[in-house]
JSON list of C-alpha atoms in Angstrom, two decimals:
[
{"chain": "A", "resi": 1359, "resn": "MET", "atom": "CA", "xyz": [0.31, 0.08, 0.18]},
{"chain": "A", "resi": 1360, "resn": "ASN", "atom": "CA", "xyz": [1.31, 2.82, -1.04]},
{"chain": "A", "resi": 1361, "resn": "ILE", "atom": "CA", "xyz": [2.00, 6.55, 1.65]},
{"chain": "A", "resi": 1362, "resn": "LYS", "atom": "CA", "xyz": [-0.65, 8.37, -0.30]},
{"chain": "A", "resi": 1363, "resn": "LYS", "atom": "CA", "xyz": [-3.70, 5.87, 0.61]},
{"chain": "A", "resi": 1364, "resn": "ILE", "atom": "CA", "xyz": [-2.35, 5.09, 4.28]},
{"chain": "A", "resi": 1365, "resn": "PHE", "atom": "CA", "xyz": [-2.28, 8.68, 4.62]},
{"chain": "A", "resi": 1366, "resn": "SER", "atom": "CA", "xyz": [-5.85, 9.07, 3.71]},
{"chain": "A", "resi": 1367, "resn": "ILE", "atom": "CA", "xyz": [-7.09, 6.10, 5.64]},
{"chain": "A", "resi": 1368, "resn": "LEU", "atom": "CA", "xyz": [-5.14, 7.71, 8.65]},
{"chain": "A", "resi": 1369, "resn": "CYS", "atom": "CA", "xyz": [-6.90, 10.73, 7.91]},
{"chain": "A", "resi": 1370, "resn": "LEU", "atom": "CA", "xyz": [-10.64, 9.20, 7.84]},
{"chain": "A", "resi": 1371, "resn": "LEU", "atom": "CA", "xyz": [-9.92, 7.35, 11.28]},
{"chain": "A", "resi": 1372, "resn": "ALA", "atom": "CA", "xyz": [-8.58, 10.58, 12.48]},
{"chain": "A", "resi": 1373, "resn": "SER", "atom": "CA", "xyz": [-11.96, 11.77, 12.11]},
{"chain": "A", "resi": 1374, "resn": "CYS", "atom": "CA", "xyz": [-13.67, 10.16, 14.98]},
{"chain": "A", "resi": 1375, "resn": "SER", "atom": "CA", "xyz": [-12.39, 12.96, 17.04]},
{"chain": "A", "resi": 1376, "resn": "PHE", "atom": "CA", "xyz": [-14.46, 15.26, 14.83]},
{"chain": "A", "resi": 1377, "resn": "TYR", "atom": "CA", "xyz": [-17.73, 13.69, 16.12]},
{"chain": "A", "resi": 1378, "resn": "ALA", "atom": "CA", "xyz": [-17.29, 15.04, 19.74]},
{"chain": "A", "resi": 1379, "resn": "GLN", "atom": "CA", "xyz": [-20.98, 16.03, 21.37]},
{"chain": "A", "resi": 1380, "resn": "GLY", "atom": "CA", "xyz": [-22.04, 19.39, 20.89]},
{"chain": "A", "resi": 1381, "resn": "GLU", "atom": "CA", "xyz": [-20.86, 19.93, 17.38]},
{"chain": "A", "resi": 1382, "resn": "SER", "atom": "CA", "xyz": [-23.31, 21.56, 15.25]},
{"chain": "A", "resi": 1383, "resn": "MET", "atom": "CA", "xyz": [-24.35, 19.60, 11.92]},
{"chain": "A", "resi": 1384, "resn": "LYS", "atom": "CA", "xyz": [-22.68, 22.43, 10.20]},
{"chain": "A", "resi": 1385, "resn": "GLU", "atom": "CA", "xyz": [-19.58, 22.10, 11.84]},
{"chain": "A", "resi": 1386, "resn": "LYS", "atom": "CA", "xyz": [-20.06, 18.18, 11.02]},
{"chain": "A", "resi": 1387, "resn": "LYS", "atom": "CA", "xyz": [-20.58, 18.39, 7.52]},
{"chain": "A", "resi": 1388, "resn": "GLU", "atom": "CA", "xyz": [-17.69, 21.02, 6.83]},
{"chain": "A", "resi": 1389, "resn": "GLN", "atom": "CA", "xyz": [-15.05, 18.26, 8.38]},
{"chain": "A", "resi": 1390, "resn": "ILE", "atom": "CA", "xyz": [-16.78, 15.58, 6.43]},
{"chain": "A", "resi": 1391, "resn": "LYS", "atom": "CA", "xyz": [-16.04, 17.70, 3.46]},
{"chain": "A", "resi": 1392, "resn": "ALA", "atom": "CA", "xyz": [-12.72, 18.61, 4.35]},
{"chain": "A", "resi": 1393, "resn": "LEU", "atom": "CA", "xyz": [-11.93, 14.71, 4.69]},
{"chain": "A", "resi": 1394, "resn": "LYS", "atom": "CA", "xyz": [-13.46, 14.00, 1.71]},
{"chain": "A", "resi": 1395, "resn": "VAL", "atom": "CA", "xyz": [-11.34, 16.42, -0.19]},
{"chain": "A", "resi": 1396, "resn": "SER", "atom": "CA", "xyz": [-8.29, 15.14, 1.05]},
{"chain": "A", "resi": 1397, "resn": "PHE", "atom": "CA", "xyz": [-9.24, 11.90, 0.33]},
{"chain": "A", "resi": 1398, "resn": "ILE", "atom": "CA", "xyz": [-9.99, 12.47, -3.22]},
{"chain": "A", "resi": 1399, "resn": "THR", "atom": "CA", "xyz": [-7.32, 14.62, -3.73]},
{"chain": "A", "resi": 1400, "resn": "THR", "atom": "CA", "xyz": [-5.08, 11.94, -2.29]},
{"chain": "A", "resi": 1401, "resn": "GLU", "atom": "CA", "xyz": [-6.68, 8.72, -4.27]},
{"chain": "A", "resi": 1402, "resn": "LEU", "atom": "CA", "xyz": [-6.86, 10.79, -8.15]},
{"chain": "A", "resi": 1403, "resn": "ASP", "atom": "CA", "xyz": [-3.19, 12.44, -7.63]},
{"chain": "A", "resi": 1404, "resn": "LEU", "atom": "CA", "xyz": [-4.16, 15.79, -8.87]},
{"chain": "A", "resi": 1405, "resn": "SER", "atom": "CA", "xyz": [-1.61, 17.96, -10.26]},
{"chain": "A", "resi": 1406, "resn": "THR", "atom": "CA", "xyz": [-1.87, 21.80, -9.36]},
{"chain": "A", "resi": 1407, "resn": "LYS", "atom": "CA", "xyz": [-2.96, 23.00, -12.68]},
{"chain": "A", "resi": 1408, "resn": "GLU", "atom": "CA", "xyz": [-5.81, 20.05, -12.94]},
{"chain": "A", "resi": 1409, "resn": "ALA", "atom": "CA", "xyz": [-7.13, 20.83, -9.10]},
{"chain": "A", "resi": 1410, "resn": "GLU", "atom": "CA", "xyz": [-7.30, 24.02, -10.02]},
{"chain": "A", "resi": 1411, "resn": "LYS", "atom": "CA", "xyz": [-10.07, 23.18, -12.63]},
{"chain": "A", "resi": 1412, "resn": "PHE", "atom": "CA", "xyz": [-11.37, 20.03, -11.13]},
{"chain": "A", "resi": 1413, "resn": "TRP", "atom": "CA", "xyz": [-12.34, 21.34, -7.65]},
{"chain": "A", "resi": 1414, "resn": "PRO", "atom": "CA", "xyz": [-14.39, 24.37, -8.96]},
{"chain": "A", "resi": 1415, "resn": "ILE", "atom": "CA", "xyz": [-16.35, 21.77, -10.90]},
{"chain": "A", "resi": 1416, "resn": "TYR", "atom": "CA", "xyz": [-16.64, 19.64, -8.49]},
{"chain": "A", "resi": 1417, "resn": "ASN", "atom": "CA", "xyz": [-17.94, 21.57, -5.93]},
{"chain": "A", "resi": 1418, "resn": "THR", "atom": "CA", "xyz": [-20.65, 23.03, -7.93]},
{"chain": "A", "resi": 1419, "resn": "PHE", "atom": "CA", "xyz": [-21.85, 19.38, -8.83]},
{"chain": "A", "resi": 1420, "resn": "ASP", "atom": "CA", "xyz": [-21.68, 18.36, -5.22]},
{"chain": "A", "resi": 1421, "resn": "ASP", "atom": "CA", "xyz": [-23.24, 21.40, -3.70]},
{"chain": "A", "resi": 1422, "resn": "LYS", "atom": "CA", "xyz": [-26.44, 20.63, -6.55]},
{"chain": "A", "resi": 1423, "resn": "GLN", "atom": "CA", "xyz": [-26.26, 17.14, -5.88]},
{"chain": "A", "resi": 1424, "resn": "PHE", "atom": "CA", "xyz": [-27.05, 17.69, -2.36]},
{"chain": "A", "resi": 1425, "resn": "GLU", "atom": "CA", "xyz": [-29.73, 20.10, -2.74]},
{"chain": "A", "resi": 1426, "resn": "ILE", "atom": "CA", "xyz": [-31.44, 17.76, -4.82]},
{"chain": "A", "resi": 1427, "resn": "ARG", "atom": "CA", "xyz": [-31.23, 14.75, -2.87]},
{"chain": "A", "resi": 1428, "resn": "HIS", "atom": "CA", "xyz": [-31.83, 16.40, 0.55]},
{"chain": "A", "resi": 1429, "resn": "GLN", "atom": "CA", "xyz": [-34.10, 19.42, 0.29]},
{"chain": "A", "resi": 1430, "resn": "LYS", "atom": "CA", "xyz": [-36.38, 17.92, -2.77]},
{"chain": "A", "resi": 1431, "resn": "MET", "atom": "CA", "xyz": [-36.30, 14.07, -2.01]},
{"chain": "A", "resi": 1432, "resn": "ARG", "atom": "CA", "xyz": [-36.58, 14.65, 1.81]},
{"chain": "A", "resi": 1433, "resn": "MET", "atom": "CA", "xyz": [-39.51, 16.87, 0.86]},
{"chain": "A", "resi": 1434, "resn": "TYR", "atom": "CA", "xyz": [-40.96, 13.63, -0.91]},
{"chain": "A", "resi": 1435, "resn": "LYS", "atom": "CA", "xyz": [-39.78, 11.30, 2.02]},
{"chain": "A", "resi": 1436, "resn": "SER", "atom": "CA", "xyz": [-41.80, 12.94, 4.31]},
{"chain": "A", "resi": 1437, "resn": "ARG", "atom": "CA", "xyz": [-45.06, 12.81, 2.29]},
{"chain": "A", "resi": 1438, "resn": "MET", "atom": "CA", "xyz": [-44.72, 8.91, 2.29]},
{"chain": "A", "resi": 1439, "resn": "ASN", "atom": "CA", "xyz": [-45.15, 7.91, 6.06]},
{"chain": "A", "resi": 1440, "resn": "ASP", "atom": "CA", "xyz": [-47.58, 5.08, 6.51]},
{"chain": "A", "resi": 1441, "resn": "GLU", "atom": "CA", "xyz": [-50.40, 7.12, 7.30]},
{"chain": "A", "resi": 1442, "resn": "SER", "atom": "CA", "xyz": [-49.81, 9.78, 4.67]},
{"chain": "A", "resi": 1443, "resn": "LEU", "atom": "CA", "xyz": [-49.87, 6.94, 2.16]},
{"chain": "A", "resi": 1444, "resn": "ASN", "atom": "CA", "xyz": [-52.72, 5.45, 3.31]},
{"chain": "A", "resi": 1445, "resn": "LYS", "atom": "CA", "xyz": [-54.96, 8.45, 2.88]},
{"chain": "A", "resi": 1446, "resn": "MET", "atom": "CA", "xyz": [-52.90, 9.47, -0.45]},
{"chain": "A", "resi": 1447, "resn": "SER", "atom": "CA", "xyz": [-55.27, 9.50, -3.61]},
{"chain": "A", "resi": 1448, "resn": "GLU", "atom": "CA", "xyz": [-54.26, 8.31, -6.75]},
{"chain": "A", "resi": 1449, "resn": "ARG", "atom": "CA", "xyz": [-54.19, 11.92, -8.31]},
{"chain": "A", "resi": 1450, "resn": "ASP", "atom": "CA", "xyz": [-51.98, 12.73, -5.40]},
{"chain": "A", "resi": 1451, "resn": "ALA", "atom": "CA", "xyz": [-49.77, 9.80, -5.42]},
{"chain": "A", "resi": 1452, "resn": "SER", "atom": "CA", "xyz": [-49.61, 10.35, -9.62]},
{"chain": "A", "resi": 1453, "resn": "ILE", "atom": "CA", "xyz": [-48.31, 13.85, -8.67]},
{"chain": "A", "resi": 1454, "resn": "LEU", "atom": "CA", "xyz": [-46.04, 12.69, -6.38]},
{"chain": "A", "resi": 1455, "resn": "LEU", "atom": "CA", "xyz": [-44.57, 10.43, -8.56]},
{"chain": "A", "resi": 1456, "resn": "SER", "atom": "CA", "xyz": [-43.96, 12.68, -11.24]},
{"chain": "A", "resi": 1457, "resn": "GLN", "atom": "CA", "xyz": [-42.02, 14.77, -8.91]},
{"chain": "A", "resi": 1458, "resn": "ILE", "atom": "CA", "xyz": [-39.80, 11.81, -7.72]},
{"chain": "A", "resi": 1459, "resn": "GLU", "atom": "CA", "xyz": [-38.93, 10.97, -11.46]},
{"chain": "A", "resi": 1460, "resn": "ASP", "atom": "CA", "xyz": [-38.22, 14.53, -12.08]},
{"chain": "A", "resi": 1461, "resn": "SER", "atom": "CA", "xyz": [-36.29, 14.79, -9.30]},
{"chain": "A", "resi": 1462, "resn": "GLU", "atom": "CA", "xyz": [-34.03, 11.71, -10.29]},
{"chain": "A", "resi": 1463, "resn": "GLU", "atom": "CA", "xyz": [-33.70, 12.68, -13.80]},
{"chain": "A", "resi": 1464, "resn": "GLU", "atom": "CA", "xyz": [-32.50, 16.06, -12.42]},
{"chain": "A", "resi": 1465, "resn": "LEU", "atom": "CA", "xyz": [-29.85, 14.26, -10.70]},
{"chain": "A", "resi": 1466, "resn": "PHE", "atom": "CA", "xyz": [-29.15, 11.72, -13.92]},
{"chain": "A", "resi": 1467, "resn": "ASN", "atom": "CA", "xyz": [-28.91, 15.08, -15.99]},
{"chain": "A", "resi": 1468, "resn": "LEU", "atom": "CA", "xyz": [-26.33, 16.56, -13.50]},
{"chain": "A", "resi": 1469, "resn": "ARG", "atom": "CA", "xyz": [-24.11, 13.80, -13.31]},
{"chain": "A", "resi": 1470, "resn": "ASN", "atom": "CA", "xyz": [-23.78, 13.68, -17.17]},
{"chain": "A", "resi": 1471, "resn": "LYS", "atom": "CA", "xyz": [-22.83, 17.61, -17.31]},
{"chain": "A", "resi": 1472, "resn": "PHE", "atom": "CA", "xyz": [-20.31, 16.57, -14.59]},
{"chain": "A", "resi": 1473, "resn": "SER", "atom": "CA", "xyz": [-18.60, 14.17, -16.70]},
{"chain": "A", "resi": 1474, "resn": "LYS", "atom": "CA", "xyz": [-18.86, 15.98, -19.29]},
{"chain": "A", "resi": 1475, "resn": "ASP", "atom": "CA", "xyz": [-17.36, 18.95, -17.91]},
{"chain": "A", "resi": 1476, "resn": "LEU", "atom": "CA", "xyz": [-14.59, 16.63, -16.28]},
{"chain": "A", "resi": 1477, "resn": "LYS", "atom": "CA", "xyz": [-13.54, 15.36, -19.05]},
{"chain": "A", "resi": 1478, "resn": "GLU", "atom": "CA", "xyz": [-12.09, 18.34, -20.33]},
{"chain": "A", "resi": 1479, "resn": "VAL", "atom": "CA", "xyz": [-10.09, 18.77, -17.21]},
{"chain": "A", "resi": 1480, "resn": "ILE", "atom": "CA", "xyz": [-8.71, 15.42, -16.01]},
{"chain": "A", "resi": 1481, "resn": "SER", "atom": "CA", "xyz": [-8.84, 12.00, -17.89]},
{"chain": "A", "resi": 1482, "resn": "ALA", "atom": "CA", "xyz": [-11.20, 9.50, -18.22]},
{"chain": "A", "resi": 1483, "resn": "VAL", "atom": "CA", "xyz": [-9.31, 7.33, -15.84]},
{"chain": "A", "resi": 1484, "resn": "LYS", "atom": "CA", "xyz": [-9.41, 9.81, -13.21]},
{"chain": "A", "resi": 1485, "resn": "ILE", "atom": "CA", "xyz": [-12.72, 9.91, -13.24]},
{"chain": "A", "resi": 1486, "resn": "ILE", "atom": "CA", "xyz": [-13.36, 6.58, -13.18]},
{"chain": "A", "resi": 1487, "resn": "LYS", "atom": "CA", "xyz": [-11.08, 7.04, -10.02]},
{"chain": "A", "resi": 1488, "resn": "LEU", "atom": "CA", "xyz": [-13.14, 9.55, -8.74]},
{"chain": "A", "resi": 1489, "resn": "LYS", "atom": "CA", "xyz": [-16.33, 7.20, -8.85]},
{"chain": "A", "resi": 1490, "resn": "LYS", "atom": "CA", "xyz": [-14.70, 4.70, -7.08]},
{"chain": "A", "resi": 1491, "resn": "ALA", "atom": "CA", "xyz": [-12.93, 7.31, -4.62]},
{"chain": "A", "resi": 1492, "resn": "GLU", "atom": "CA", "xyz": [-16.57, 9.05, -3.70]},
{"chain": "A", "resi": 1493, "resn": "GLU", "atom": "CA", "xyz": [-17.56, 5.37, -3.16]},
{"chain": "A", "resi": 1494, "resn": "ASP", "atom": "CA", "xyz": [-14.75, 4.22, -1.03]},
{"chain": "A", "resi": 1495, "resn": "PHE", "atom": "CA", "xyz": [-14.78, 7.29, 1.07]},
{"chain": "A", "resi": 1496, "resn": "ASN", "atom": "CA", "xyz": [-19.14, 6.84, 1.88]},
{"chain": "A", "resi": 1497, "resn": "ARG", "atom": "CA", "xyz": [-18.58, 2.93, 2.51]},
{"chain": "A", "resi": 1498, "resn": "LYS", "atom": "CA", "xyz": [-15.64, 3.93, 5.06]},
{"chain": "A", "resi": 1499, "resn": "LEU", "atom": "CA", "xyz": [-17.70, 7.07, 6.68]},
{"chain": "A", "resi": 1500, "resn": "LEU", "atom": "CA", "xyz": [-20.72, 4.88, 7.10]},
{"chain": "A", "resi": 1501, "resn": "GLN", "atom": "CA", "xyz": [-18.52, 1.78, 8.63]},
{"chain": "A", "resi": 1502, "resn": "GLN", "atom": "CA", "xyz": [-16.87, 4.81, 10.76]},
{"chain": "A", "resi": 1503, "resn": "TYR", "atom": "CA", "xyz": [-20.74, 5.61, 11.74]},
{"chain": "A", "resi": 1504, "resn": "ARG", "atom": "CA", "xyz": [-21.97, 2.18, 12.52]},
{"chain": "A", "resi": 1505, "resn": "SER", "atom": "CA", "xyz": [-18.76, 1.08, 14.66]},
{"chain": "A", "resi": 1506, "resn": "LYS", "atom": "CA", "xyz": [-19.39, 4.12, 16.76]},
{"chain": "A", "resi": 1507, "resn": "LYS", "atom": "CA", "xyz": [-22.81, 3.15, 17.61]}
]
C-alpha cells in the first residue's frame, strides 16, 4: 500500500475525534467535506493545474447534488409515511411520483453534465477513479458511523 493511501486512511480514521458531542451539524458537514477533499485529492493524484480546474467543477456539482437529494427528496419522503400513503388519493400519488421522477432525472442530467465537464479537465481514468474514491469514502464513513454506535 503506498503512502498516499495510508495517509488518506489515517485521515479518515482520525476523523473519529471530530464527532464530539455538542458540535453543530454544519461543523460536522464541513469536517466531513474537508476529509472528503483530502481523500479524493490523494486518490486522484491531481496535478496543481488539474486541481485548479477540477475543484470548482466538483464543488458546484456536489452542492447541486446535495440540494436535490436532501431538499427535494427529503420533502418527498416526508410525504411517504404510512399514514399519509394510506390517505393519499391516486391523483396525489401520481403527482408525487412525477415529482420524484423529475428529481431523479435532474440528478441523472446533473451527473452527465458533470462527467462531460470533467472530461475537459482530467482523464477518463481519473474520472473513474473519482467515482471509486467517492464510493470508498462513503463506505468508510458509513463503517465509521456504525462502529461509533
